[in-house]
Amino acid sequence: MPEEDDLEQSLRPRRLTEFVGQKRIKEQLAISLDAAKGRDEALDHVLLVGPPGLGKTSLAFIVREELGVGIRCVAGPALERKGDMAAILTGLERHDVLFVDEIHRLNRAIEEILYPALEDFRLEYYDPKELGTIVRRSARILDVEIAEDAADEIARRSRGTPRIANRILRRVRDVAQVKHDGVITNEVAREALELLEVDGDGLERIDRELMHTILVKFGGGPVGLSTLAVALGEEQDTIEDVYEPYLLQLGFLQRTPRGRIITELGRERFGAGGNDTKLF
């Protein structure tokens, strides 16, 4: 929804000093930005790598803001020919930022042009303390009162990802507004999280369904990605890029040459039958 996109955009930090977490990345990027501004040169090419929602787009817009230049955003899959890239590049002004989203899905010919020139910055998941800071900042922007423990509860269940933390915060705010007095207490946060089916590990319904499918339908694995995608009715890219990284991070799932398997830790968490739907 356009309104949702506008709201998400308003929660994004505008300056590097406002960007919470990713300390190593910020230090490296700050040096590169200061050096580029000091020499009045364009920033070197930068590759931001990490799961969805960790701040790649935010950092791209922060780079634009810090440099005081324009930005052109394009989707990698939309660039089909070398001529497409040439047309975009010729339309850029001096020192403008070109942000290529989903660059890993670029056409091979264009990929071969760009990749050798890219500097690699790899983003990591956020810890709960950093996410708590982000939740409190977003709550101030949204003009909603939130208790300290409520912010911590939301942060703990946000999969180490600021975008998810902000999405959960907005949904919790809705529950606080409609069913309570608008203030987000820990009780209100937990009520909303249960309504959203977000458990204590930050896992959502589809994550539990994925684990349940591998455990019950495929005996814990191994099961191939294409087979798993058909069983879940999801795209392979979505499973691989959105759902699996956090399950791998938690140690519940493992990728092997033969397919996906549930780890011993995953079996302990979900039970042999995969029926654990405990939210807290």
mmCIF file of N, CA, C and O in Angstrom, residues 60-159:
data_model
loop_
_atom_site.group_PDB
_atom_site.id
_atom_site.type_symbol
_atom_site.label_atom_id
_atom_site.label_comp_id
_atom_site.label_asym_id
_atom_site.label_seq_id
_atom_site.Cartn_x
_atom_site.Cartn_y
_atom_site.Cartn_z
ATOM 1 N N ALA A 60 21.731 3.318 1.360
ATOM 2 C CA ALA A 60 21.857 3.942 0.038
ATOM 3 C C ALA A 60 21.340 5.377 0.061
ATOM 4 O O ALA A 60 21.973 6.296 -0.482
ATOM 5 N N PHE A 61 20.203 5.587 0.719
ATOM 6 C CA PHE A 61 19.640 6.943 0.798
ATOM 7 C C PHE A 61 20.454 7.826 1.751
ATOM 8 O O PHE A 61 20.529 9.040 1.553
ATOM 9 N N ILE A 62 21.057 7.210 2.770
ATOM 10 C CA ILE A 62 21.935 7.968 3.660
ATOM 11 C C ILE A 62 23.158 8.460 2.894
ATOM 12 O O ILE A 62 23.600 9.608 3.064
ATOM 13 N N VAL A 63 23.714 7.616 2.040
ATOM 14 C CA VAL A 63 24.857 8.021 1.212
ATOM 15 C C VAL A 63 24.482 9.230 0.362
ATOM 16 O O VAL A 63 25.235 10.211 0.272
ATOM 17 N N ARG A 64 23.302 9.172 -0.245
ATOM 18 C CA ARG A 64 22.832 10.317 -1.042
ATOM 19 C C ARG A 64 22.735 11.572 -0.174
ATOM 20 O O ARG A 64 23.165 12.662 -0.573
ATOM 21 N N GLU A 65 22.156 11.420 1.015
ATOM 22 C CA GLU A 65 21.952 12.565 1.907
ATOM 23 C C GLU A 65 23.287 13.137 2.380
ATOM 24 O O GLU A 65 23.470 14.362 2.420
ATOM 25 N N GLU A 66 24.207 12.254 2.754
ATOM 26 C CA GLU A 66 25.511 12.707 3.246
ATOM 27 C C GLU A 66 26.305 13.426 2.151
ATOM 28 O O GLU A 66 27.042 14.382 2.430
ATOM 29 N N LEU A 67 26.168 12.971 0.926
ATOM 30 C CA LEU A 67 26.913 13.577 -0.181
ATOM 31 C C LEU A 67 26.196 14.781 -0.776
ATOM 32 O O LEU A 67 26.806 15.563 -1.515
ATOM 33 N N GLY A 68 24.898 14.907 -0.474
ATOM 34 C CA GLY A 68 24.138 16.021 -1.030
ATOM 35 C C GLY A 68 23.954 15.923 -2.525
ATOM 36 O O GLY A 68 24.020 16.930 -3.249
ATOM 37 N N VAL A 69 23.715 14.698 -3.012
ATOM 38 C CA VAL A 69 23.560 14.474 -4.453
ATOM 39 C C VAL A 69 22.215 13.812 -4.724
ATOM 40 O O VAL A 69 21.450 13.515 -3.807
ATOM 41 N N GLY A 70 21.927 13.551 -5.990
ATOM 42 C CA GLY A 70 20.698 12.857 -6.368
ATOM 43 C C GLY A 70 20.872 11.349 -6.284
ATOM 44 O O GLY A 70 21.980 10.842 -6.088
ATOM 45 N N ILE A 71 19.767 10.636 -6.411
ATOM 46 C CA ILE A 71 19.815 9.179 -6.394
ATOM 47 C C ILE A 71 18.875 8.615 -7.439
ATOM 48 O O ILE A 71 17.771 9.144 -7.655
ATOM 49 N N ARG A 72 19.293 7.574 -8.105
ATOM 50 C CA ARG A 72 18.455 6.865 -9.070
ATOM 51 C C ARG A 72 18.361 5.423 -8.611
ATOM 52 O O ARG A 72 19.379 4.762 -8.408
ATOM 53 N N CYS A 73 17.145 4.941 -8.393
ATOM 54 C CA CYS A 73 16.922 3.582 -7.908
ATOM 55 C C CYS A 73 16.380 2.706 -9.038
ATOM 56 O O CYS A 73 15.415 3.086 -9.713
ATOM 57 N N VAL A 74 16.996 1.558 -9.225
ATOM 58 C CA VAL A 74 16.531 0.613 -10.244
ATOM 59 C C VAL A 74 16.540 -0.789 -9.646
ATOM 60 O O VAL A 74 17.282 -1.067 -8.700
ATOM 61 N N ALA A 75 15.718 -1.660 -10.198
ATOM 62 C CA ALA A 75 15.676 -3.058 -9.765
ATOM 63 C C ALA A 75 16.564 -3.894 -10.674
ATOM 64 O O ALA A 75 16.467 -3.805 -11.905
ATOM 65 N N GLY A 76 17.435 -4.681 -10.067
ATOM 66 C CA GLY A 76 18.352 -5.497 -10.845
ATOM 67 C C GLY A 76 17.692 -6.339 -11.921
ATOM 68 O O GLY A 76 18.135 -6.339 -13.081
ATOM 69 N N PRO A 77 16.596 -7.064 -11.599
ATOM 70 C CA PRO A 77 15.965 -7.908 -12.615
ATOM 71 C C PRO A 77 15.415 -7.131 -13.818
ATOM 72 O O PRO A 77 15.201 -7.708 -14.887
ATOM 73 N N ALA A 78 15.165 -5.819 -13.643
ATOM 74 C CA ALA A 78 14.613 -5.020 -14.741
ATOM 75 C C ALA A 78 15.669 -4.628 -15.768
ATOM 76 O O ALA A 78 15.332 -4.186 -16.868
ATOM 77 N N LEU A 79 16.938 -4.781 -15.412
ATOM 78 C CA LEU A 79 18.024 -4.438 -16.330
ATOM 79 C C LEU A 79 18.362 -5.664 -17.161
ATOM 80 O O LEU A 79 19.068 -6.559 -16.708
ATOM 81 N N GLU A 80 17.847 -5.715 -18.377
ATOM 82 C CA GLU A 80 17.980 -6.921 -19.195
ATOM 83 C C GLU A 80 19.113 -6.845 -20.207
ATOM 84 O O GLU A 80 19.665 -7.868 -20.597
ATOM 85 N N ARG A 81 19.469 -5.644 -20.651
ATOM 86 C CA ARG A 81 20.499 -5.495 -21.684
ATOM 87 C C ARG A 81 21.516 -4.451 -21.261
ATOM 88 O O ARG A 81 21.237 -3.581 -20.432
ATOM 89 N N LYS A 82 22.695 -4.531 -21.849
ATOM 90 C CA LYS A 82 23.732 -3.547 -21.550
ATOM 91 C C LYS A 82 23.242 -2.140 -21.863
ATOM 92 O O LYS A 82 23.614 -1.186 -21.196
ATOM 93 N N GLY A 83 22.385 -2.026 -22.882
ATOM 94 C CA GLY A 83 21.852 -0.727 -23.266
ATOM 95 C C GLY A 83 20.991 -0.110 -22.171
ATOM 96 O O GLY A 83 20.931 1.113 -22.047
ATOM 97 N N ASP A 84 20.325 -0.962 -21.381
ATOM 98 C CA ASP A 84 19.509 -0.452 -20.274
ATOM 99 C C ASP A 84 20.385 0.277 -19.265
ATOM 100 O O ASP A 84 20.058 1.364 -18.789
ATOM 101 N N MET A 85 21.512 -0.342 -18.913
ATOM 102 C CA MET A 85 22.426 0.282 -17.970
ATOM 103 C C MET A 85 23.040 1.549 -18.561
ATOM 104 O O MET A 85 23.196 2.566 -17.870
ATOM 105 N N ALA A 86 23.373 1.509 -19.838
ATOM 106 C CA ALA A 86 23.973 2.677 -20.485
ATOM 107 C C ALA A 86 23.020 3.870 -20.452
ATOM 108 O O ALA A 86 23.427 5.009 -20.190
ATOM 109 N N ALA A 87 21.728 3.613 -20.686
ATOM 110 C CA ALA A 87 20.741 4.697 -20.676
ATOM 111 C C ALA A 87 20.621 5.322 -19.294
ATOM 112 O O ALA A 87 20.479 6.543 -19.161
ATOM 113 N N ILE A 88 20.684 4.492 -18.253
ATOM 114 C CA ILE A 88 20.594 5.004 -16.886
ATOM 115 C C ILE A 88 21.829 5.823 -16.533
ATOM 116 O O ILE A 88 21.743 6.918 -15.979
ATOM 117 N N LEU A 89 23.001 5.287 -16.879
ATOM 118 C CA LEU A 89 24.247 5.964 -16.526
ATOM 119 C C LEU A 89 24.376 7.326 -17.211
ATOM 120 O O LEU A 89 24.855 8.285 -16.602
ATOM 121 N N THR A 90 23.928 7.409 -18.441
ATOM 122 C CA THR A 90 24.038 8.687 -19.148
ATOM 123 C C THR A 90 23.067 9.728 -18.598
ATOM 124 O O THR A 90 23.252 10.928 -18.831
ATOM 125 N N GLY A 91 22.060 9.295 -17.858
ATOM 126 C CA GLY A 91 21.091 10.224 -17.283
ATOM 127 C C GLY A 91 21.464 10.727 -15.904
ATOM 128 O O GLY A 91 20.761 11.567 -15.339
ATOM 129 N N LEU A 92 22.570 10.214 -15.339
ATOM 130 C CA LEU A 92 22.984 10.622 -14.004
ATOM 131 C C LEU A 92 23.735 11.949 -14.038
ATOM 132 O O LEU A 92 24.483 12.230 -14.974
ATOM 133 N N GLU A 93 23.522 12.749 -12.994
ATOM 134 C CA GLU A 93 24.285 13.977 -12.832
ATOM 135 C C GLU A 93 25.602 13.674 -12.110
ATOM 136 O O GLU A 93 25.818 12.575 -11.597
ATOM 137 N N ARG A 94 26.478 14.657 -12.028
ATOM 138 C CA ARG A 94 27.787 14.487 -11.410
ATOM 139 C C ARG A 94 27.655 14.008 -9.965
ATOM 140 O O ARG A 94 26.945 14.606 -9.167
ATOM 141 N N HIS A 95 28.338 12.898 -9.644
ATOM 142 C CA HIS A 95 28.404 12.317 -8.302
ATOM 143 C C HIS A 95 27.081 11.720 -7.828
ATOM 144 O O HIS A 95 26.944 11.374 -6.654
ATOM 145 N N ASP A 96 26.070 11.616 -8.686
ATOM 146 C CA ASP A 96 24.803 11.005 -8.282
ATOM 147 C C ASP A 96 25.013 9.563 -7.811
ATOM 148 O O ASP A 96 25.955 8.881 -8.229
ATOM 149 N N VAL A 97 24.090 9.104 -6.962
ATOM 150 C CA VAL A 97 24.093 7.726 -6.475
ATOM 151 C C VAL A 97 23.181 6.879 -7.350
ATOM 152 O O VAL A 97 22.035 7.257 -7.609
ATOM 153 N N LEU A 98 23.679 5.756 -7.807
ATOM 154 C CA LEU A 98 22.856 4.771 -8.515
ATOM 155 C C LEU A 98 22.681 3.574 -7.588
ATOM 156 O O LEU A 98 23.653 2.892 -7.245
ATOM 157 N N PHE A 99 21.446 3.345 -7.142
ATOM 158 C CA PHE A 99 21.148 2.239 -6.232
ATOM 159 C C PHE A 99 20.470 1.120 -7.012
ATOM 160 O O PHE A 99 19.376 1.296 -7.544
ATOM 161 N N VAL A 100 21.138 -0.037 -7.098
ATOM 162 C CA VAL A 100 20.597 -1.194 -7.806
ATOM 163 C C VAL A 100 20.096 -2.188 -6.765
ATOM 164 O O VAL A 100 20.889 -2.856 -6.087
ATOM 165 N N ASP A 101 18.777 -2.282 -6.628
ATOM 166 C CA ASP A 101 18.175 -3.220 -5.684
ATOM 167 C C ASP A 101 18.196 -4.620 -6.282
ATOM 168 O O ASP A 101 18.094 -4.788 -7.497
ATOM 169 N N GLU A 102 18.329 -5.646 -5.422
ATOM 170 C CA GLU A 102 18.397 -7.042 -5.870
ATOM 171 C C GLU A 102 19.464 -7.218 -6.948
ATOM 172 O O GLU A 102 19.245 -7.855 -7.976
ATOM 173 N N ILE A 103 20.634 -6.684 -6.673
ATOM 174 C CA ILE A 103 21.709 -6.733 -7.661
ATOM 175 C C ILE A 103 22.152 -8.168 -7.949
ATOM 176 O O ILE A 103 22.718 -8.450 -9.005
ATOM 177 N N HIS A 104 21.893 -9.069 -7.002
ATOM 178 C CA HIS A 104 22.274 -10.471 -7.209
ATOM 179 C C HIS A 104 21.465 -11.129 -8.324
ATOM 180 O O HIS A 104 21.820 -12.218 -8.799
ATOM 181 N N ARG A 105 20.376 -10.465 -8.762
ATOM 182 C CA ARG A 105 19.551 -11.024 -9.838
ATOM 183 C C ARG A 105 19.791 -10.308 -11.170
ATOM 184 O O ARG A 105 18.982 -10.393 -12.083
ATOM 185 N N LEU A 106 20.921 -9.626 -11.267
ATOM 186 C CA LEU A 106 21.259 -8.937 -12.513
ATOM 187 C C LEU A 106 21.470 -9.923 -13.652
ATOM 188 O O LEU A 106 21.921 -11.048 -13.450
ATOM 189 N N ASN A 107 21.176 -9.450 -14.850
ATOM 190 C CA ASN A 107 21.532 -10.194 -16.061
ATOM 191 C C ASN A 107 23.047 -10.411 -16.070
ATOM 192 O O ASN A 107 23.816 -9.535 -15.696
ATOM 193 N N ARG A 108 23.486 -11.581 -16.513
ATOM 194 C CA ARG A 108 24.907 -11.940 -16.457
ATOM 195 C C ARG A 108 25.797 -10.939 -17.185
ATOM 196 O O ARG A 108 26.871 -10.575 -16.685
ATOM 197 N N ALA A 109 25.361 -10.453 -18.326
ATOM 198 C CA ALA A 109 26.185 -9.515 -19.104
ATOM 199 C C ALA A 109 26.410 -8.212 -18.330
ATOM 200 O O ALA A 109 27.526 -7.666 -18.317
ATOM 201 N N ILE A 110 25.364 -7.714 -17.682
ATOM 202 C CA ILE A 110 25.492 -6.477 -16.906
ATOM 203 C C ILE A 110 26.286 -6.748 -15.629
ATOM 204 O O ILE A 110 27.092 -5.930 -15.187
ATOM 205 N N GLU A 111 26.080 -7.915 -15.048
ATOM 206 C CA GLU A 111 26.798 -8.304 -13.836
ATOM 207 C C GLU A 111 28.303 -8.283 -14.057
ATOM 208 O O GLU A 111 29.067 -7.812 -13.215
ATOM 209 N N GLU A 112 28.731 -8.782 -15.208
ATOM 210 C CA GLU A 112 30.155 -8.836 -15.517
ATOM 211 C C GLU A 112 30.757 -7.438 -15.647
ATOM 212 O O GLU A 112 31.960 -7.256 -15.452
ATOM 213 N N ILE A 113 29.931 -6.455 -15.973
ATOM 214 C CA ILE A 113 30.408 -5.075 -16.078
ATOM 215 C C ILE A 113 30.580 -4.464 -14.699
ATOM 216 O O ILE A 113 31.567 -3.775 -14.415
ATOM 217 N N LEU A 114 29.630 -4.722 -13.799
ATOM 218 C CA LEU A 114 29.584 -4.023 -12.523
ATOM 219 C C LEU A 114 30.386 -4.677 -11.402
ATOM 220 O O LEU A 114 31.065 -3.992 -10.642
ATOM 221 N N TYR A 115 30.305 -5.991 -11.254
ATOM 222 C CA TYR A 115 30.846 -6.642 -10.069
ATOM 223 C C TYR A 115 32.333 -6.391 -9.794
ATOM 224 O O TYR A 115 32.723 -6.213 -8.641
ATOM 225 N N PRO A 116 33.207 -6.395 -10.812
ATOM 226 C CA PRO A 116 34.631 -6.187 -10.507
ATOM 227 C C PRO A 116 34.915 -4.845 -9.854
ATOM 228 O O PRO A 116 35.947 -4.673 -9.211
ATOM 229 N N ALA A 117 34.013 -3.877 -9.993
ATOM 230 C CA ALA A 117 34.268 -2.527 -9.472
ATOM 231 C C ALA A 117 33.645 -2.291 -8.104
ATOM 232 O O ALA A 117 33.738 -1.197 -7.565
ATOM 233 N N LEU A 118 33.022 -3.300 -7.518
ATOM 234 C CA LEU A 118 32.253 -3.081 -6.296
ATOM 235 C C LEU A 118 33.061 -3.348 -5.041
ATOM 236 O O LEU A 118 33.850 -4.291 -4.966
ATOM 237 N N GLU A 119 32.867 -2.503 -4.039
ATOM 238 C CA GLU A 119 33.446 -2.681 -2.714
ATOM 239 C C GLU A 119 32.413 -3.417 -1.862
ATOM 240 O O GLU A 119 31.245 -3.047 -1.837
ATOM 241 N N ASP A 120 32.844 -4.445 -1.162
ATOM 242 C CA ASP A 120 31.917 -5.354 -0.474
ATOM 243 C C ASP A 120 31.757 -4.969 0.999
ATOM 244 O O ASP A 120 32.694 -5.033 1.774
ATOM 245 N N PHE A 121 30.540 -4.542 1.404
ATOM 246 C CA PHE A 121 30.199 -4.304 2.808
ATOM 247 C C PHE A 121 29.099 -5.290 3.178
ATOM 248 O O PHE A 121 27.995 -5.211 2.639
ATOM 249 N N ARG A 122 29.364 -6.231 4.102
ATOM 250 C CA ARG A 122 28.405 -7.290 4.422
ATOM 251 C C ARG A 122 27.691 -6.976 5.725
ATOM 252 O O ARG A 122 28.300 -6.886 6.787
ATOM 253 N N LEU A 123 26.340 -6.812 5.672
ATOM 254 C CA LEU A 123 25.558 -6.442 6.846
ATOM 255 C C LEU A 123 25.233 -7.664 7.690
ATOM 256 O O LEU A 123 24.988 -8.745 7.165
ATOM 257 N N GLU A 124 25.227 -7.471 9.023
ATOM 258 C CA GLU A 124 24.933 -8.540 9.963
ATOM 259 C C GLU A 124 23.598 -8.278 10.651
ATOM 260 O O GLU A 124 23.103 -7.149 10.680
ATOM 261 N N TYR A 125 23.038 -9.347 11.243
ATOM 262 C CA TYR A 125 21.820 -9.178 12.025
ATOM 263 C C TYR A 125 22.094 -8.298 13.242
ATOM 264 O O TYR A 125 23.206 -8.276 13.780
ATOM 265 N N TYR A 126 21.078 -7.567 13.673
ATOM 266 C CA TYR A 126 21.177 -6.676 14.824
ATOM 267 C C TYR A 126 20.949 -7.455 16.114
ATOM 268 O O TYR A 126 20.194 -8.430 16.131
ATOM 269 N N ASP A 127 21.586 -6.982 17.191
ATOM 270 C CA ASP A 127 21.284 -7.599 18.478
ATOM 271 C C ASP A 127 20.075 -6.883 19.095
ATOM 272 O O ASP A 127 19.723 -5.771 18.680
ATOM 273 N N PRO A 128 19.420 -7.517 20.085
ATOM 274 C CA PRO A 128 18.191 -6.938 20.662
ATOM 275 C C PRO A 128 18.370 -5.533 21.221
ATOM 276 O O PRO A 128 17.458 -4.708 21.142
ATOM 277 N N LYS A 129 19.549 -5.239 21.797
ATOM 278 C CA LYS A 129 19.774 -3.913 22.366
ATOM 279 C C LYS A 129 19.716 -2.840 21.285
ATOM 280 O O LYS A 129 19.093 -1.783 21.452
ATOM 281 N N GLU A 130 20.374 -3.097 20.149
ATOM 282 C CA GLU A 130 20.352 -2.149 19.039
ATOM 283 C C GLU A 130 18.940 -1.991 18.481
ATOM 284 O O GLU A 130 18.490 -0.880 18.181
ATOM 285 N N LEU A 131 18.240 -3.117 18.356
ATOM 286 C CA LEU A 131 16.867 -3.056 17.852
ATOM 287 C C LEU A 131 15.955 -2.309 18.809
ATOM 288 O O LEU A 131 15.045 -1.599 18.380
ATOM 289 N N GLY A 132 16.201 -2.443 20.115
ATOM 290 C CA GLY A 132 15.421 -1.695 21.094
ATOM 291 C C GLY A 132 15.577 -0.199 20.898
ATOM 292 O O GLY A 132 14.604 0.570 20.995
ATOM 293 N N THR A 133 16.799 0.238 20.595
ATOM 294 C CA THR A 133 17.049 1.653 20.310
ATOM 295 C C THR A 133 16.276 2.099 19.079
ATOM 296 O O THR A 133 15.684 3.194 19.053
ATOM 297 N N ILE A 134 16.244 1.247 18.064
ATOM 298 C CA ILE A 134 15.516 1.563 16.834
ATOM 299 C C ILE A 134 14.018 1.652 17.102
ATOM 300 O O ILE A 134 13.335 2.571 16.619
ATOM 301 N N VAL A 135 13.478 0.718 17.881
ATOM 302 C CA VAL A 135 12.047 0.717 18.195
ATOM 303 C C VAL A 135 11.667 1.992 18.947
ATOM 304 O O VAL A 135 10.637 2.621 18.657
ATOM 305 N N ARG A 136 12.481 2.396 19.904
ATOM 306 C CA ARG A 136 12.184 3.613 20.676
ATOM 307 C C ARG A 136 12.239 4.852 19.782
ATOM 308 O O ARG A 136 11.398 5.755 19.910
ATOM 309 N N ARG A 137 13.222 4.899 18.898
ATOM 310 C CA ARG A 137 13.312 6.038 17.971
ATOM 311 C C ARG A 137 12.088 6.087 17.069
ATOM 312 O O ARG A 137 11.485 7.145 16.849
ATOM 313 N N SER A 138 11.695 4.945 16.521
ATOM 314 C CA SER A 138 10.539 4.894 15.631
ATOM 315 C C SER A 138 9.263 5.273 16.374
ATOM 316 O O SER A 138 8.381 5.941 15.815
ATOM 317 N N ALA A 139 9.151 4.852 17.632
ATOM 318 C CA ALA A 139 7.973 5.195 18.435
ATOM 319 C C ALA A 139 7.869 6.709 18.613
ATOM 320 O O ALA A 139 6.775 7.276 18.562
ATOM 321 N N ARG A 140 9.015 7.361 18.815
ATOM 322 C CA ARG A 140 9.001 8.833 18.936
ATOM 323 C C ARG A 140 8.538 9.473 17.632
ATOM 324 O O ARG A 140 7.758 10.432 17.641
ATOM 325 N N ILE A 141 9.010 8.945 16.510
ATOM 326 C CA ILE A 141 8.598 9.487 15.213
ATOM 327 C C ILE A 141 7.101 9.288 14.993
ATOM 328 O O ILE A 141 6.407 10.166 14.457
ATOM 329 N N LEU A 142 6.602 8.125 15.417
ATOM 330 C CA LEU A 142 5.178 7.816 15.263
ATOM 331 C C LEU A 142 4.313 8.490 16.331
ATOM 332 O O LEU A 142 3.089 8.394 16.285
ATOM 333 N N ASP A 143 4.967 9.155 17.284
ATOM 334 C CA ASP A 143 4.276 9.850 18.371
ATOM 335 C C ASP A 143 3.412 8.879 19.179
ATOM 336 O O ASP A 143 2.251 9.147 19.474
ATOM 337 N N VAL A 144 4.011 7.753 19.527
ATOM 338 C CA VAL A 144 3.307 6.769 20.342
ATOM 339 C C VAL A 144 4.145 6.496 21.586
ATOM 340 O O VAL A 144 5.372 6.378 21.521
ATOM 341 N N GLU A 145 3.474 6.441 22.742
ATOM 342 C CA GLU A 145 4.162 6.177 23.994
ATOM 343 C C GLU A 145 4.393 4.678 24.148
ATOM 344 O O GLU A 145 3.468 3.878 23.967
ATOM 345 N N ILE A 146 5.624 4.296 24.474
ATOM 346 C CA ILE A 146 5.944 2.873 24.603
ATOM 347 C C ILE A 146 6.787 2.649 25.846
ATOM 348 O O ILE A 146 7.708 3.426 26.139
ATOM 349 N N ALA A 147 6.453 1.622 26.605
ATOM 350 C CA ALA A 147 7.212 1.278 27.803
ATOM 351 C C ALA A 147 8.548 0.654 27.408
ATOM 352 O O ALA A 147 8.674 0.050 26.341
ATOM 353 N N GLU A 148 9.538 0.787 28.286
ATOM 354 C CA GLU A 148 10.870 0.261 27.998
ATOM 355 C C GLU A 148 10.827 -1.239 27.743
ATOM 356 O O GLU A 148 11.417 -1.739 26.782
ATOM 357 N N ASP A 149 10.123 -1.971 28.616
ATOM 358 C CA ASP A 149 10.095 -3.424 28.452
ATOM 359 C C ASP A 149 9.304 -3.832 27.213
ATOM 360 O O ASP A 149 9.573 -4.881 26.610
ATOM 361 N N ALA A 150 8.336 -3.023 26.818
ATOM 362 C CA ALA A 150 7.580 -3.316 25.593
ATOM 363 C C ALA A 150 8.477 -3.171 24.366
ATOM 364 O O ALA A 150 8.425 -3.989 23.435
ATOM 365 N N ALA A 151 9.295 -2.114 24.345
ATOM 366 C CA ALA A 151 10.243 -1.927 23.235
ATOM 367 C C ALA A 151 11.223 -3.086 23.171
ATOM 368 O O ALA A 151 11.552 -3.590 22.088
ATOM 369 N N ASP A 152 11.671 -3.547 24.339
ATOM 370 C CA ASP A 152 12.609 -4.676 24.388
ATOM 371 C C ASP A 152 11.940 -5.959 23.887
ATOM 372 O O ASP A 152 12.575 -6.781 23.221
ATOM 373 N N GLU A 153 10.659 -6.138 24.236
ATOM 374 C CA GLU A 153 9.926 -7.332 23.804
ATOM 375 C C GLU A 153 9.782 -7.364 22.285
ATOM 376 O O GLU A 153 9.985 -8.399 21.637
ATOM 377 N N ILE A 154 9.440 -6.224 21.711
ATOM 378 C CA ILE A 154 9.330 -6.133 20.250
ATOM 379 C C ILE A 154 10.682 -6.392 19.602
ATOM 380 O O ILE A 154 10.790 -7.132 18.616
ATOM 381 N N ALA A 155 11.732 -5.799 20.173
ATOM 382 C CA ALA A 155 13.070 -5.966 19.623
ATOM 383 C C ALA A 155 13.498 -7.429 19.642
ATOM 384 O O ALA A 155 14.087 -7.940 18.681
ATOM 385 N N ARG A 156 13.172 -8.106 20.729
ATOM 386 C CA ARG A 156 13.588 -9.505 20.882
ATOM 387 C C ARG A 156 12.963 -10.415 19.833
ATOM 388 O O ARG A 156 13.540 -11.438 19.456
ATOM 389 N N ARG A 157 11.800 -10.024 19.344
ATOM 390 C CA ARG A 157 11.078 -10.887 18.398
ATOM 391 C C ARG A 157 11.150 -10.385 16.959
ATOM 392 O O ARG A 157 10.355 -10.787 16.108
ATOM 393 N N SER A 158 12.119 -9.527 16.665
ATOM 394 C CA SER A 158 12.179 -8.891 15.343
ATOM 395 C C SER A 158 13.222 -9.497 14.419
ATOM 396 O O SER A 158 13.661 -8.854 13.467
ATOM 397 N N ARG A 159 13.671 -10.704 14.713
ATOM 398 C CA ARG A 159 14.550 -11.460 13.821
ATOM 399 C C ARG A 159 15.848 -10.725 13.509
ATOM 400 O O ARG A 159 16.438 -10.920 12.451
#
